[in-house]
mmCIF file of C-alpha atoms and ligand atoms in Angstrom:
data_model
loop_
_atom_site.group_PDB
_atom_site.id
_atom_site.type_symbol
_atom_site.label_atom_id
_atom_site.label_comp_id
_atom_site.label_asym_id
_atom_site.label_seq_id
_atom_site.Cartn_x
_atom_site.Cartn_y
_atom_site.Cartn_z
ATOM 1 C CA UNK A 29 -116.740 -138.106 -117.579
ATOM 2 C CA UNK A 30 -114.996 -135.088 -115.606
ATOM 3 C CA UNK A 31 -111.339 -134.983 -115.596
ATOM 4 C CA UNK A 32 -110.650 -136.197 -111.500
ATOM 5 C CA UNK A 33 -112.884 -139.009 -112.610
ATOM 6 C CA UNK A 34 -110.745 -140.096 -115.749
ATOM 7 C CA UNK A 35 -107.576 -139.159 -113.541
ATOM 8 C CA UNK A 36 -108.490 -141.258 -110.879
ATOM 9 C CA UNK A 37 -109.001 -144.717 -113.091
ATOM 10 C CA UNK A 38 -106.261 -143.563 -115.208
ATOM 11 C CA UNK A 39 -103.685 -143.826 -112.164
ATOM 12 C CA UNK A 40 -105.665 -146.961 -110.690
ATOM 13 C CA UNK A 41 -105.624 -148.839 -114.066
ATOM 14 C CA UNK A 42 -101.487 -147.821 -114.513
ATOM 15 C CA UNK A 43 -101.256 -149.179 -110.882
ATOM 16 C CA UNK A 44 -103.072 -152.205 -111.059
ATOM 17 C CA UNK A 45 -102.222 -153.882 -114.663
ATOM 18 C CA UNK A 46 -99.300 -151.624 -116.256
ATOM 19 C CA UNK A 47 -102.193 -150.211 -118.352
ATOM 20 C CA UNK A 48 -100.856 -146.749 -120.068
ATOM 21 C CA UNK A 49 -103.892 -144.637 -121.332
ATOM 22 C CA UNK A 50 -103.122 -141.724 -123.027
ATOM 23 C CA UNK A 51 -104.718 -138.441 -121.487
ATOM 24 C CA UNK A 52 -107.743 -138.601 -124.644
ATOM 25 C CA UNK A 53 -108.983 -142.153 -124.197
ATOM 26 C CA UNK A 54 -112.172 -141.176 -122.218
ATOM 27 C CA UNK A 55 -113.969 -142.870 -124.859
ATOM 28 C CA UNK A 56 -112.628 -146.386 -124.228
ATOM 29 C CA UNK A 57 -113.048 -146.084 -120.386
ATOM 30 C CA UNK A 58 -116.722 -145.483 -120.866
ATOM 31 C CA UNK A 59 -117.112 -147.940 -123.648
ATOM 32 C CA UNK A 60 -115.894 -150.475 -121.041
ATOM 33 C CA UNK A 61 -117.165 -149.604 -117.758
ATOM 34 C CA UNK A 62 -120.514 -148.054 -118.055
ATOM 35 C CA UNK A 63 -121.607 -151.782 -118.869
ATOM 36 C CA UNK A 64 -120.112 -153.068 -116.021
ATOM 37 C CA UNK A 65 -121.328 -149.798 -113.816
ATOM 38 C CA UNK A 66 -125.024 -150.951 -115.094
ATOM 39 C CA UNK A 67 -124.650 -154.324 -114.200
ATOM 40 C CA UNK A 68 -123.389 -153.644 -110.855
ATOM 41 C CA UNK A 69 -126.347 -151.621 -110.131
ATOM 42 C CA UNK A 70 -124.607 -148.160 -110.463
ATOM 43 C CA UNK A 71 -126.054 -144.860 -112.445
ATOM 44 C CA UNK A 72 -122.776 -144.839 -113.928
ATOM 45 C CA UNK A 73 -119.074 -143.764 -114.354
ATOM 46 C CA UNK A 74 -119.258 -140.999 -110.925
ATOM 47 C CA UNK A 75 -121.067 -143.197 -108.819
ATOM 48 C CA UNK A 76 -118.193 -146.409 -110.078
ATOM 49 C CA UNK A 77 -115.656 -144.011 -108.923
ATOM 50 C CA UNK A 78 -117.145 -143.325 -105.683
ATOM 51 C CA UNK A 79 -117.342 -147.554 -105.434
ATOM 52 C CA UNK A 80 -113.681 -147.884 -106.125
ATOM 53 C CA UNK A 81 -112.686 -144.850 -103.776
ATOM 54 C CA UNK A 82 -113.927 -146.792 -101.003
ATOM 55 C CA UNK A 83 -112.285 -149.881 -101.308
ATOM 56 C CA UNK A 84 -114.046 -152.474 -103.397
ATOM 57 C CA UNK A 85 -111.752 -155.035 -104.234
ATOM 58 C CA UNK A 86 -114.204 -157.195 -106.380
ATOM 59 C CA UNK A 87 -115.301 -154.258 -108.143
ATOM 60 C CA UNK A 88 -111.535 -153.129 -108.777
ATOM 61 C CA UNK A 89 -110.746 -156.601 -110.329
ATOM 62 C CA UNK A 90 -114.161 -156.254 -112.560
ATOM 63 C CA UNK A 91 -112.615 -152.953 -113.617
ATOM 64 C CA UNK A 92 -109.225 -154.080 -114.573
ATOM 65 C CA UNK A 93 -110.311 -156.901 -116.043
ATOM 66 C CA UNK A 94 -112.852 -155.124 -118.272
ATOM 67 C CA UNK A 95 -109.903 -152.696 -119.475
ATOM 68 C CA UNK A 96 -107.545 -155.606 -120.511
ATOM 69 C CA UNK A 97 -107.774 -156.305 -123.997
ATOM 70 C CA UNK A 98 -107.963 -159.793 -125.187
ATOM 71 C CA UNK A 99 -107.807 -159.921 -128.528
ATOM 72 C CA UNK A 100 -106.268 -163.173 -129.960
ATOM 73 C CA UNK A 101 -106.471 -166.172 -132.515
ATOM 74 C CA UNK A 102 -104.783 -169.369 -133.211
ATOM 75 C CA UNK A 103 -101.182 -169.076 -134.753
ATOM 76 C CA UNK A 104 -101.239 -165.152 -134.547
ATOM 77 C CA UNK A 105 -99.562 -163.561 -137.151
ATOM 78 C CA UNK A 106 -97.932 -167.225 -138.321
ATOM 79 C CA UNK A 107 -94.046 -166.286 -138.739
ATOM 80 C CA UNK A 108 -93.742 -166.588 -134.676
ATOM 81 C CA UNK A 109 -94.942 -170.195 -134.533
ATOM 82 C CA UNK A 110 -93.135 -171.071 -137.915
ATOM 83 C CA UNK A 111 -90.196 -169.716 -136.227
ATOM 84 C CA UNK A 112 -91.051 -172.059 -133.294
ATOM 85 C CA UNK A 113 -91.137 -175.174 -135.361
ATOM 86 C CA UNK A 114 -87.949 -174.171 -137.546
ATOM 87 C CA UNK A 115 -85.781 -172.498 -135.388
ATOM 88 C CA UNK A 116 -86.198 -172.553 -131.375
ATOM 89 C CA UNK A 117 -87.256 -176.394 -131.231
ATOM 90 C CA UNK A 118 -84.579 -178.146 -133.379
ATOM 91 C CA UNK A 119 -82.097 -175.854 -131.126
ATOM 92 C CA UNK A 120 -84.155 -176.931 -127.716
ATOM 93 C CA UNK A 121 -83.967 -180.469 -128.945
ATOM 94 C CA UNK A 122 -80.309 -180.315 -129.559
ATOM 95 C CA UNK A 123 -79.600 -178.260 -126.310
ATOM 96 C CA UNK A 124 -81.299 -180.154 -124.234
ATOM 97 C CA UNK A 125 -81.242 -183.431 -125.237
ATOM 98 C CA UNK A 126 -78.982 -184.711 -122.139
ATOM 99 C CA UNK A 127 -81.940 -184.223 -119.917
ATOM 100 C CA UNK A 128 -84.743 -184.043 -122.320
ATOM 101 C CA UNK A 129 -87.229 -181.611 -120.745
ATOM 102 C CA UNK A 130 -88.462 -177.964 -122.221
ATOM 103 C CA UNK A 131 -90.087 -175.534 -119.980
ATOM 104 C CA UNK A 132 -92.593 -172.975 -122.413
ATOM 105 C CA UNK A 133 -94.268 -169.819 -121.023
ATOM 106 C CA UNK A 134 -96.915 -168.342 -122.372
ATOM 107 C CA UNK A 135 -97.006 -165.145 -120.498
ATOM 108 C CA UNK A 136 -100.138 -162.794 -121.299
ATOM 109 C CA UNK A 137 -101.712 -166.178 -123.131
ATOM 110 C CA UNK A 138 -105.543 -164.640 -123.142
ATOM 111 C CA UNK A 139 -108.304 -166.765 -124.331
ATOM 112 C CA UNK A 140 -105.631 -169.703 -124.959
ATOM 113 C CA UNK A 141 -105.120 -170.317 -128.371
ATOM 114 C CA UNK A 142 -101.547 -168.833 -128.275
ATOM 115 C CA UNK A 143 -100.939 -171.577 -125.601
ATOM 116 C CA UNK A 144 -103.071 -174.179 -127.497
ATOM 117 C CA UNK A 145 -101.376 -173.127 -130.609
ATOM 118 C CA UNK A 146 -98.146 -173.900 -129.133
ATOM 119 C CA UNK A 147 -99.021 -177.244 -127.949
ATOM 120 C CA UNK A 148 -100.611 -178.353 -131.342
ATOM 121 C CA UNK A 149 -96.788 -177.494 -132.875
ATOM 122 C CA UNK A 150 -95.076 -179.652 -130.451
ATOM 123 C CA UNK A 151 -97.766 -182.654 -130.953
ATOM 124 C CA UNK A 152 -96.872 -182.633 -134.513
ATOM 125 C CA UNK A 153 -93.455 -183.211 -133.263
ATOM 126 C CA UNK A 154 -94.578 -185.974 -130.942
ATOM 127 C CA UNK A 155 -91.362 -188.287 -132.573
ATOM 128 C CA UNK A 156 -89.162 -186.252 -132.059
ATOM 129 C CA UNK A 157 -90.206 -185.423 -128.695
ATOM 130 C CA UNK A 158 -90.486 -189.192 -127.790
ATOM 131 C CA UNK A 159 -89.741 -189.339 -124.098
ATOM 132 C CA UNK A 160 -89.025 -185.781 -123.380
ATOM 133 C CA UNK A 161 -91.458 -184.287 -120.597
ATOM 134 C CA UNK A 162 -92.724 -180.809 -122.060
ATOM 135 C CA UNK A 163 -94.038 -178.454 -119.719
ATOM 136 C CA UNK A 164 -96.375 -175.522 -121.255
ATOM 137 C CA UNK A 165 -97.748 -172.914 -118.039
ATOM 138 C CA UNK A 166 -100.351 -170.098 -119.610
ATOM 139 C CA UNK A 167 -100.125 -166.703 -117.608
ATOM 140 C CA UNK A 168 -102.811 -163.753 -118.023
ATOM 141 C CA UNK A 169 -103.853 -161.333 -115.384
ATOM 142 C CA UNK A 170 -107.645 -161.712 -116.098
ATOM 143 C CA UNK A 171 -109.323 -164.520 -114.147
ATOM 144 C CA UNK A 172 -112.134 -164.382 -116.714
ATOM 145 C CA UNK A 173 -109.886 -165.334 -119.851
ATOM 146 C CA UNK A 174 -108.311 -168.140 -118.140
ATOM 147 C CA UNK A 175 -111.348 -169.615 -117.537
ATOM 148 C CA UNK A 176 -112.338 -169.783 -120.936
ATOM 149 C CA UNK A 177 -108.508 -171.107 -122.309
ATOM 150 C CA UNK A 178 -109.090 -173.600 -119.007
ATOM 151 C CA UNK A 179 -112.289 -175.219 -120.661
ATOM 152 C CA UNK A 180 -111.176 -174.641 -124.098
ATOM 153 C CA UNK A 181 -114.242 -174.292 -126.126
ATOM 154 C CA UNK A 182 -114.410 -171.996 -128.904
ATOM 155 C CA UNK A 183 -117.110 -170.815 -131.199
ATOM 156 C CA UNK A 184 -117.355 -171.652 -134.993
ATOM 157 C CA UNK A 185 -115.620 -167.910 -135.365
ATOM 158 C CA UNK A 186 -112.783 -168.748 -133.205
ATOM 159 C CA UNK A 187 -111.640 -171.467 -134.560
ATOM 160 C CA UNK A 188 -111.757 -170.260 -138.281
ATOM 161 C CA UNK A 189 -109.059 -167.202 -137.470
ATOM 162 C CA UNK A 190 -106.236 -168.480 -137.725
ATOM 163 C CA UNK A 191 -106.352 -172.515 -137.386
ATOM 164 C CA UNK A 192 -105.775 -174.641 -140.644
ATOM 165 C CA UNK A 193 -108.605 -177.095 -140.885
ATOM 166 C CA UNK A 194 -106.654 -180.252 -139.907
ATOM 167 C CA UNK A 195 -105.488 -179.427 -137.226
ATOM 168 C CA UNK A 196 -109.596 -178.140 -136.146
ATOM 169 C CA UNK A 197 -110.282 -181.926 -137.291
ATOM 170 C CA UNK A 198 -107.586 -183.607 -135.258
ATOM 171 C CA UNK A 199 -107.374 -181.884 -131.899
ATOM 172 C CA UNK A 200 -110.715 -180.519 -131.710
ATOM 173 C CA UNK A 201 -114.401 -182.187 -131.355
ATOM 174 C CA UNK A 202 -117.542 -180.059 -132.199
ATOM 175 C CA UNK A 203 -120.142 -179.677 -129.694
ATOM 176 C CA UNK A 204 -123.039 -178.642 -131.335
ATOM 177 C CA UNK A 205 -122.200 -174.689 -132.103
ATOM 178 C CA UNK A 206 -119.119 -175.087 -130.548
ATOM 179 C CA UNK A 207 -115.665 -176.973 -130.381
ATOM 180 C CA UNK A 208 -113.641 -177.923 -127.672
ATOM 181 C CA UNK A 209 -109.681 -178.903 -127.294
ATOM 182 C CA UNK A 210 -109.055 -182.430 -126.728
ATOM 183 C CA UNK A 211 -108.205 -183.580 -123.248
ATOM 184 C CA UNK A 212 -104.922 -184.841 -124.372
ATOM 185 C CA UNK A 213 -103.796 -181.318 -125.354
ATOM 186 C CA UNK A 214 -105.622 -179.270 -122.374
ATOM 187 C CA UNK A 215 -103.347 -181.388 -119.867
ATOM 188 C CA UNK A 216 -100.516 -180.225 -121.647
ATOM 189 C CA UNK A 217 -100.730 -176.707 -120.275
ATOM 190 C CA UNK A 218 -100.827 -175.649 -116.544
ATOM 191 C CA UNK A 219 -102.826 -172.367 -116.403
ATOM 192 C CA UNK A 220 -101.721 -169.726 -113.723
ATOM 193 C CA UNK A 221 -103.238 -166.664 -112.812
ATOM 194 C CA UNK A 222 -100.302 -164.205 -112.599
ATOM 195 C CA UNK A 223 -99.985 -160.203 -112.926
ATOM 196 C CA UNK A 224 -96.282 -159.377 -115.474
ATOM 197 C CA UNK A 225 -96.022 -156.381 -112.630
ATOM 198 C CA UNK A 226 -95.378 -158.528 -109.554
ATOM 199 C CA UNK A 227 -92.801 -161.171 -108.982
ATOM 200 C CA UNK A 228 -92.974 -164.341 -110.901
ATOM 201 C CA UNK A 229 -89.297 -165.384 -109.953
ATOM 202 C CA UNK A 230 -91.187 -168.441 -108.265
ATOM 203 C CA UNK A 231 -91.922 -169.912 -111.784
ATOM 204 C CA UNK A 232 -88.700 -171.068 -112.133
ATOM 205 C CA UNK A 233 -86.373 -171.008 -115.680
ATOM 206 C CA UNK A 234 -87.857 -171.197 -119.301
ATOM 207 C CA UNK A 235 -86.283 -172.222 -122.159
ATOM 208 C CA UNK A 236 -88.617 -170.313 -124.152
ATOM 209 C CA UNK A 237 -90.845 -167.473 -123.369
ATOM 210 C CA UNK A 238 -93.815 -165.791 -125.250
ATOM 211 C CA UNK A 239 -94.610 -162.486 -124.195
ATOM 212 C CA UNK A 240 -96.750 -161.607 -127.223
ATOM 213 C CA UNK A 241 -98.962 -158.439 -127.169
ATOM 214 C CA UNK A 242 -99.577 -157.255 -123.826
ATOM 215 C CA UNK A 243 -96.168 -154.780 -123.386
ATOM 216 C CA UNK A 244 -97.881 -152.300 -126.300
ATOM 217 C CA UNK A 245 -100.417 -151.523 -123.689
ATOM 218 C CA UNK A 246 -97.143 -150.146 -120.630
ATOM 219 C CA UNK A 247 -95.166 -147.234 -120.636
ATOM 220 C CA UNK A 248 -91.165 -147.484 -121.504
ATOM 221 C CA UNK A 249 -90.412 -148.192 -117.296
ATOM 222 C CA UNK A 250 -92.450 -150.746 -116.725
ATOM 223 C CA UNK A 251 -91.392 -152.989 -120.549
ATOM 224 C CA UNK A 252 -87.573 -152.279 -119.317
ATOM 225 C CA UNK A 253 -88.640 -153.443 -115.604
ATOM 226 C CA UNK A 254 -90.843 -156.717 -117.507
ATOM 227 C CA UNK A 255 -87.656 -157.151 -119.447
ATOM 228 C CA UNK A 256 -84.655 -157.174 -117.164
ATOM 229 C CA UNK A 257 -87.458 -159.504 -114.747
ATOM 230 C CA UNK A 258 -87.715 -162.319 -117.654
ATOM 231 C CA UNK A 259 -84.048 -162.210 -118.476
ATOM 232 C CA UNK A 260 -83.910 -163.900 -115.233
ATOM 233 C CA UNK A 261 -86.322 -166.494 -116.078
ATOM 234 C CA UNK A 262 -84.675 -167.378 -119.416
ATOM 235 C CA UNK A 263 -82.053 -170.240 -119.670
ATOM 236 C CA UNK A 264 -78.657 -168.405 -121.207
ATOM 237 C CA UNK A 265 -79.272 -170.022 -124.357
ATOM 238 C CA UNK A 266 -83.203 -169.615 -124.342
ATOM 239 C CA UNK A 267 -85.792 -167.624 -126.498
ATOM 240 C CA UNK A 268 -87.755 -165.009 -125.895
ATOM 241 C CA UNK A 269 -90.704 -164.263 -128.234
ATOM 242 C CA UNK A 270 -92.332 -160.638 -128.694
ATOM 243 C CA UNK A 271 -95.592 -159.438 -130.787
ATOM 244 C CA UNK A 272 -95.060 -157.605 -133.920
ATOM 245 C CA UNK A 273 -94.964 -154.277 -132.585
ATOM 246 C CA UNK A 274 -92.793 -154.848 -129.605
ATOM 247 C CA UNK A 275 -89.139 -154.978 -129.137
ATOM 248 C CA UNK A 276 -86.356 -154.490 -127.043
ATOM 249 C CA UNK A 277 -83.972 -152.612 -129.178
ATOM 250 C CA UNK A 278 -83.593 -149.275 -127.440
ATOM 251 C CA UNK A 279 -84.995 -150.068 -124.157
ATOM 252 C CA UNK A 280 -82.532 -152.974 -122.510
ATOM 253 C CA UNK A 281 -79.560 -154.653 -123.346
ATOM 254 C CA UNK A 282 -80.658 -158.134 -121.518
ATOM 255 C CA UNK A 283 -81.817 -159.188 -124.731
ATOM 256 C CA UNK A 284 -80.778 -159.486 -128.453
ATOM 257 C CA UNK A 285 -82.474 -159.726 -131.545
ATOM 258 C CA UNK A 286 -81.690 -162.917 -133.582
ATOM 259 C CA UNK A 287 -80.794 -161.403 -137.203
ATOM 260 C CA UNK A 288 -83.774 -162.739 -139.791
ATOM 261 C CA UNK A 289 -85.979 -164.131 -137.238
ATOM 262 C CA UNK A 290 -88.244 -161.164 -136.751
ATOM 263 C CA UNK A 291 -89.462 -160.912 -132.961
ATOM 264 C CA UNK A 292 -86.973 -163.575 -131.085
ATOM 265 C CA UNK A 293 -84.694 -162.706 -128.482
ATOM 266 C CA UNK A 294 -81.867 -164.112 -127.202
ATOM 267 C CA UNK A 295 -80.626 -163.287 -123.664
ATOM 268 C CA UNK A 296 -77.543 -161.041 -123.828
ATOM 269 C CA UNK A 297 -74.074 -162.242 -122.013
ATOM 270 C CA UNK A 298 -73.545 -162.644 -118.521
ATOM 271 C CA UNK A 299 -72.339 -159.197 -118.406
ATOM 272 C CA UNK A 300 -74.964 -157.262 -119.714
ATOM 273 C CA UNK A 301 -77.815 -158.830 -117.609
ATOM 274 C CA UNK A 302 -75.647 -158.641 -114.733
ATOM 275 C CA UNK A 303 -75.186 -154.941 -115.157
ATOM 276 C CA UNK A 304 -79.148 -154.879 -115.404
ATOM 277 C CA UNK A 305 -79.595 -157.033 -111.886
ATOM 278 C CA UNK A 306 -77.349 -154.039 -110.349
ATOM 279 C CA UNK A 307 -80.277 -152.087 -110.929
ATOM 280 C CA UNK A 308 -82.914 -154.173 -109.872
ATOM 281 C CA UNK A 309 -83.817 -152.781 -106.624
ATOM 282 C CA UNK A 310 -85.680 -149.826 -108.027
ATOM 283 C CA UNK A 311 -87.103 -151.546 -110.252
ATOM 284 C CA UNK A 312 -88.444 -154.200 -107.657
ATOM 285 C CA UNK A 313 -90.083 -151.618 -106.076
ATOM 286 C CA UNK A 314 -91.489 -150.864 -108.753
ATOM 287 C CA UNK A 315 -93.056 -154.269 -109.580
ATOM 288 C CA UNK A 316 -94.156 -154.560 -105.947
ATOM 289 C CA UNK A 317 -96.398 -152.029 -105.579
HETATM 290 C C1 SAM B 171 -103.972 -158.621 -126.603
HETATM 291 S S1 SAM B 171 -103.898 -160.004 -125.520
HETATM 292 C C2 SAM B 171 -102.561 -160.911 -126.227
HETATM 293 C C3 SAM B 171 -102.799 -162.390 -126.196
HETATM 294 C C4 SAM B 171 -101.732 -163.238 -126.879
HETATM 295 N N1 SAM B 171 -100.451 -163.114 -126.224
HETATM 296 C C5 SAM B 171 -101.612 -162.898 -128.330
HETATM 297 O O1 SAM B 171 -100.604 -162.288 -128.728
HETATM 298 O O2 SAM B 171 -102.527 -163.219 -129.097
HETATM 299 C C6 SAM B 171 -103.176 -159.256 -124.069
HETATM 300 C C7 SAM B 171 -103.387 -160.062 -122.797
HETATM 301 O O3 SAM B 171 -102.554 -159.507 -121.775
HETATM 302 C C8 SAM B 171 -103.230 -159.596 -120.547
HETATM 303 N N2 SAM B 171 -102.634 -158.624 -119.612
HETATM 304 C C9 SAM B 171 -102.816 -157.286 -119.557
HETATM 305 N N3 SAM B 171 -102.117 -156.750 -118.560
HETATM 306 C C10 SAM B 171 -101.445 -157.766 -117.956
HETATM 307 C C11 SAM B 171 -100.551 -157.855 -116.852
HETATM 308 N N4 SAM B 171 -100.202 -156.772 -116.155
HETATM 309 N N5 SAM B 171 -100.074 -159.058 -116.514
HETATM 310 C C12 SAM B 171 -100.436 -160.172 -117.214
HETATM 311 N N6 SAM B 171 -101.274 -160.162 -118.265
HETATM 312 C C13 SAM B 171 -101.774 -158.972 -118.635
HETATM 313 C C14 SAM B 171 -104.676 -159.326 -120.893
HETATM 314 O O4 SAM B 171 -105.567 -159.835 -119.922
HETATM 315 C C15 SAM B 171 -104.802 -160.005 -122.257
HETATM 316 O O5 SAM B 171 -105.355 -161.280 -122.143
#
């Protein structure tokens, strides 16, 4: 691929979905796109460019979607959703038991099971949540993958990373080779198309918010501008939920880390994210280009 050509998608990509590619990743572009330049009918990555340069909007979306990576499984990395069960929901339960409602986003949910994952923890807490109206929404930017955690079918593979056997056996049902989520647990979530660079004030508040494993892929700018934006979104005494390699120590002050509880957040004082709203309109700017 010759450098304007790598240039080019490297800026459009950045633009488009936050995505940060250092200046050696040539290799992943073409792994990516010269499958989708084939199927498209193109001789490859020039003549792709040349598509894009003039305007293609469905062929811009096929290319940021096919750069987005989706890796996922049930109950990633476990200590989150443990975490989830022991800490965050006996202090939703007790915080909000006046007006018995919790509000969950799943921001950069994929393929699903993190949302999925999340709903089979609170049906084991059906009891306790007796009454309560629980409100899941499931964000990604790719169409493609919410169509999939939509219809929530998974292959035999799927469903063995990650997802202890009962809970396969009690809110799954096998379908020949594969096995789909129970109705009752699909109309738990709402899923929403919805890009972390542009507004999603209209979402409303969250009590809890997990934004696991898509701010690895941005540049420092854009995870402070993702930050300060979901400090808004977060109730004062809410939780927010990062991957393993992410955190907000050094970047913002709109969120703190809860000692022993690796990867949750709590939202800073009034203060602090005030300060950070001062600064907002660059960083709006920013998020609505
Ligand atoms: C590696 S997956 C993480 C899935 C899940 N959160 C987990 O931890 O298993 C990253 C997801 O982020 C999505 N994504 C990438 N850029 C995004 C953006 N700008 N806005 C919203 N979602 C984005 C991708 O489509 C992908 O599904």
């Amino acid at each position: 691929m010759n450098a304007p050509d790598y240039e080019y998608l490297r800026k459009l990509l950045k633009e488009r979905s936050g995505l940060d590619l250092s200046a050696d990743k040539q290799y992943l572009i073409e792994s990516r796109l010269l499958p989708l330049a084939r199927k498209a009918g193109l001789s490859g990555i020039p003549e792709l460019v040349q598509k894009l340069q003039g305007g293609s909007s469905a062929l811009i979306t096929s290319v940021v979607e096919a750069m987005t990576t989706n890796e996922t499984f049930f109950f990633r990395d476990k200590v989150p959703f443990d975490h989830f069960r022991d800490t965050i929901m006996p202090e939703v339960l007790k915080a909000r038991a006046g007006r018995r409602s919790v509000r969950i986003w799943c921001a950069a949910g994929s393929t699903g099971q993190e949302p999925y994952s999340l709903a089979m923890t609170l049906k084991e807490m059906s009891a306790a949540l007796s009454g309560w109206r629980v409100e899941i929404i499931a964000t990604d930017l790719s169409q493609e993958v919410l169509e999939k955690a939509k219809a929530g079918v998974y292959s035999q593979f799927e469903v063995q990373r990650g997802l202890p056997i009962q809970m396969l056996m009690k809110y799954f049902k096998q379908t020949g080779e594969t096995w789909q989520v129970n109705p009752e647990l699909r109309a738990m979530i709402q899923h929403r198309q919805l890009n972390l660079l542009q507004d999603f004030s209209h979402l409303g508040t969250f009590d809890v918010i997990f934004c696991r494993n898509v701010l690895i892929y941005f540049d420092q700018e854009t995870k402070i501008n993702i930050f300060n934006r979901l400090a808004r979104q977060i109730e004062p005494d809410g939780f927010l939920v990062l991957g393993a390699a992410e955190t907000v120590v050094g970047l913002t002050d709109t969120f703190k880390p809860i000692a022993d509880r690796r990867g949750l957040y709590k939202p800073n004082d009034a203060r602090a994210v005030a300060a950070n709203a001062a600064a907002a309109p660059r960083m709006a700017a920013m998020a609505g280009r």
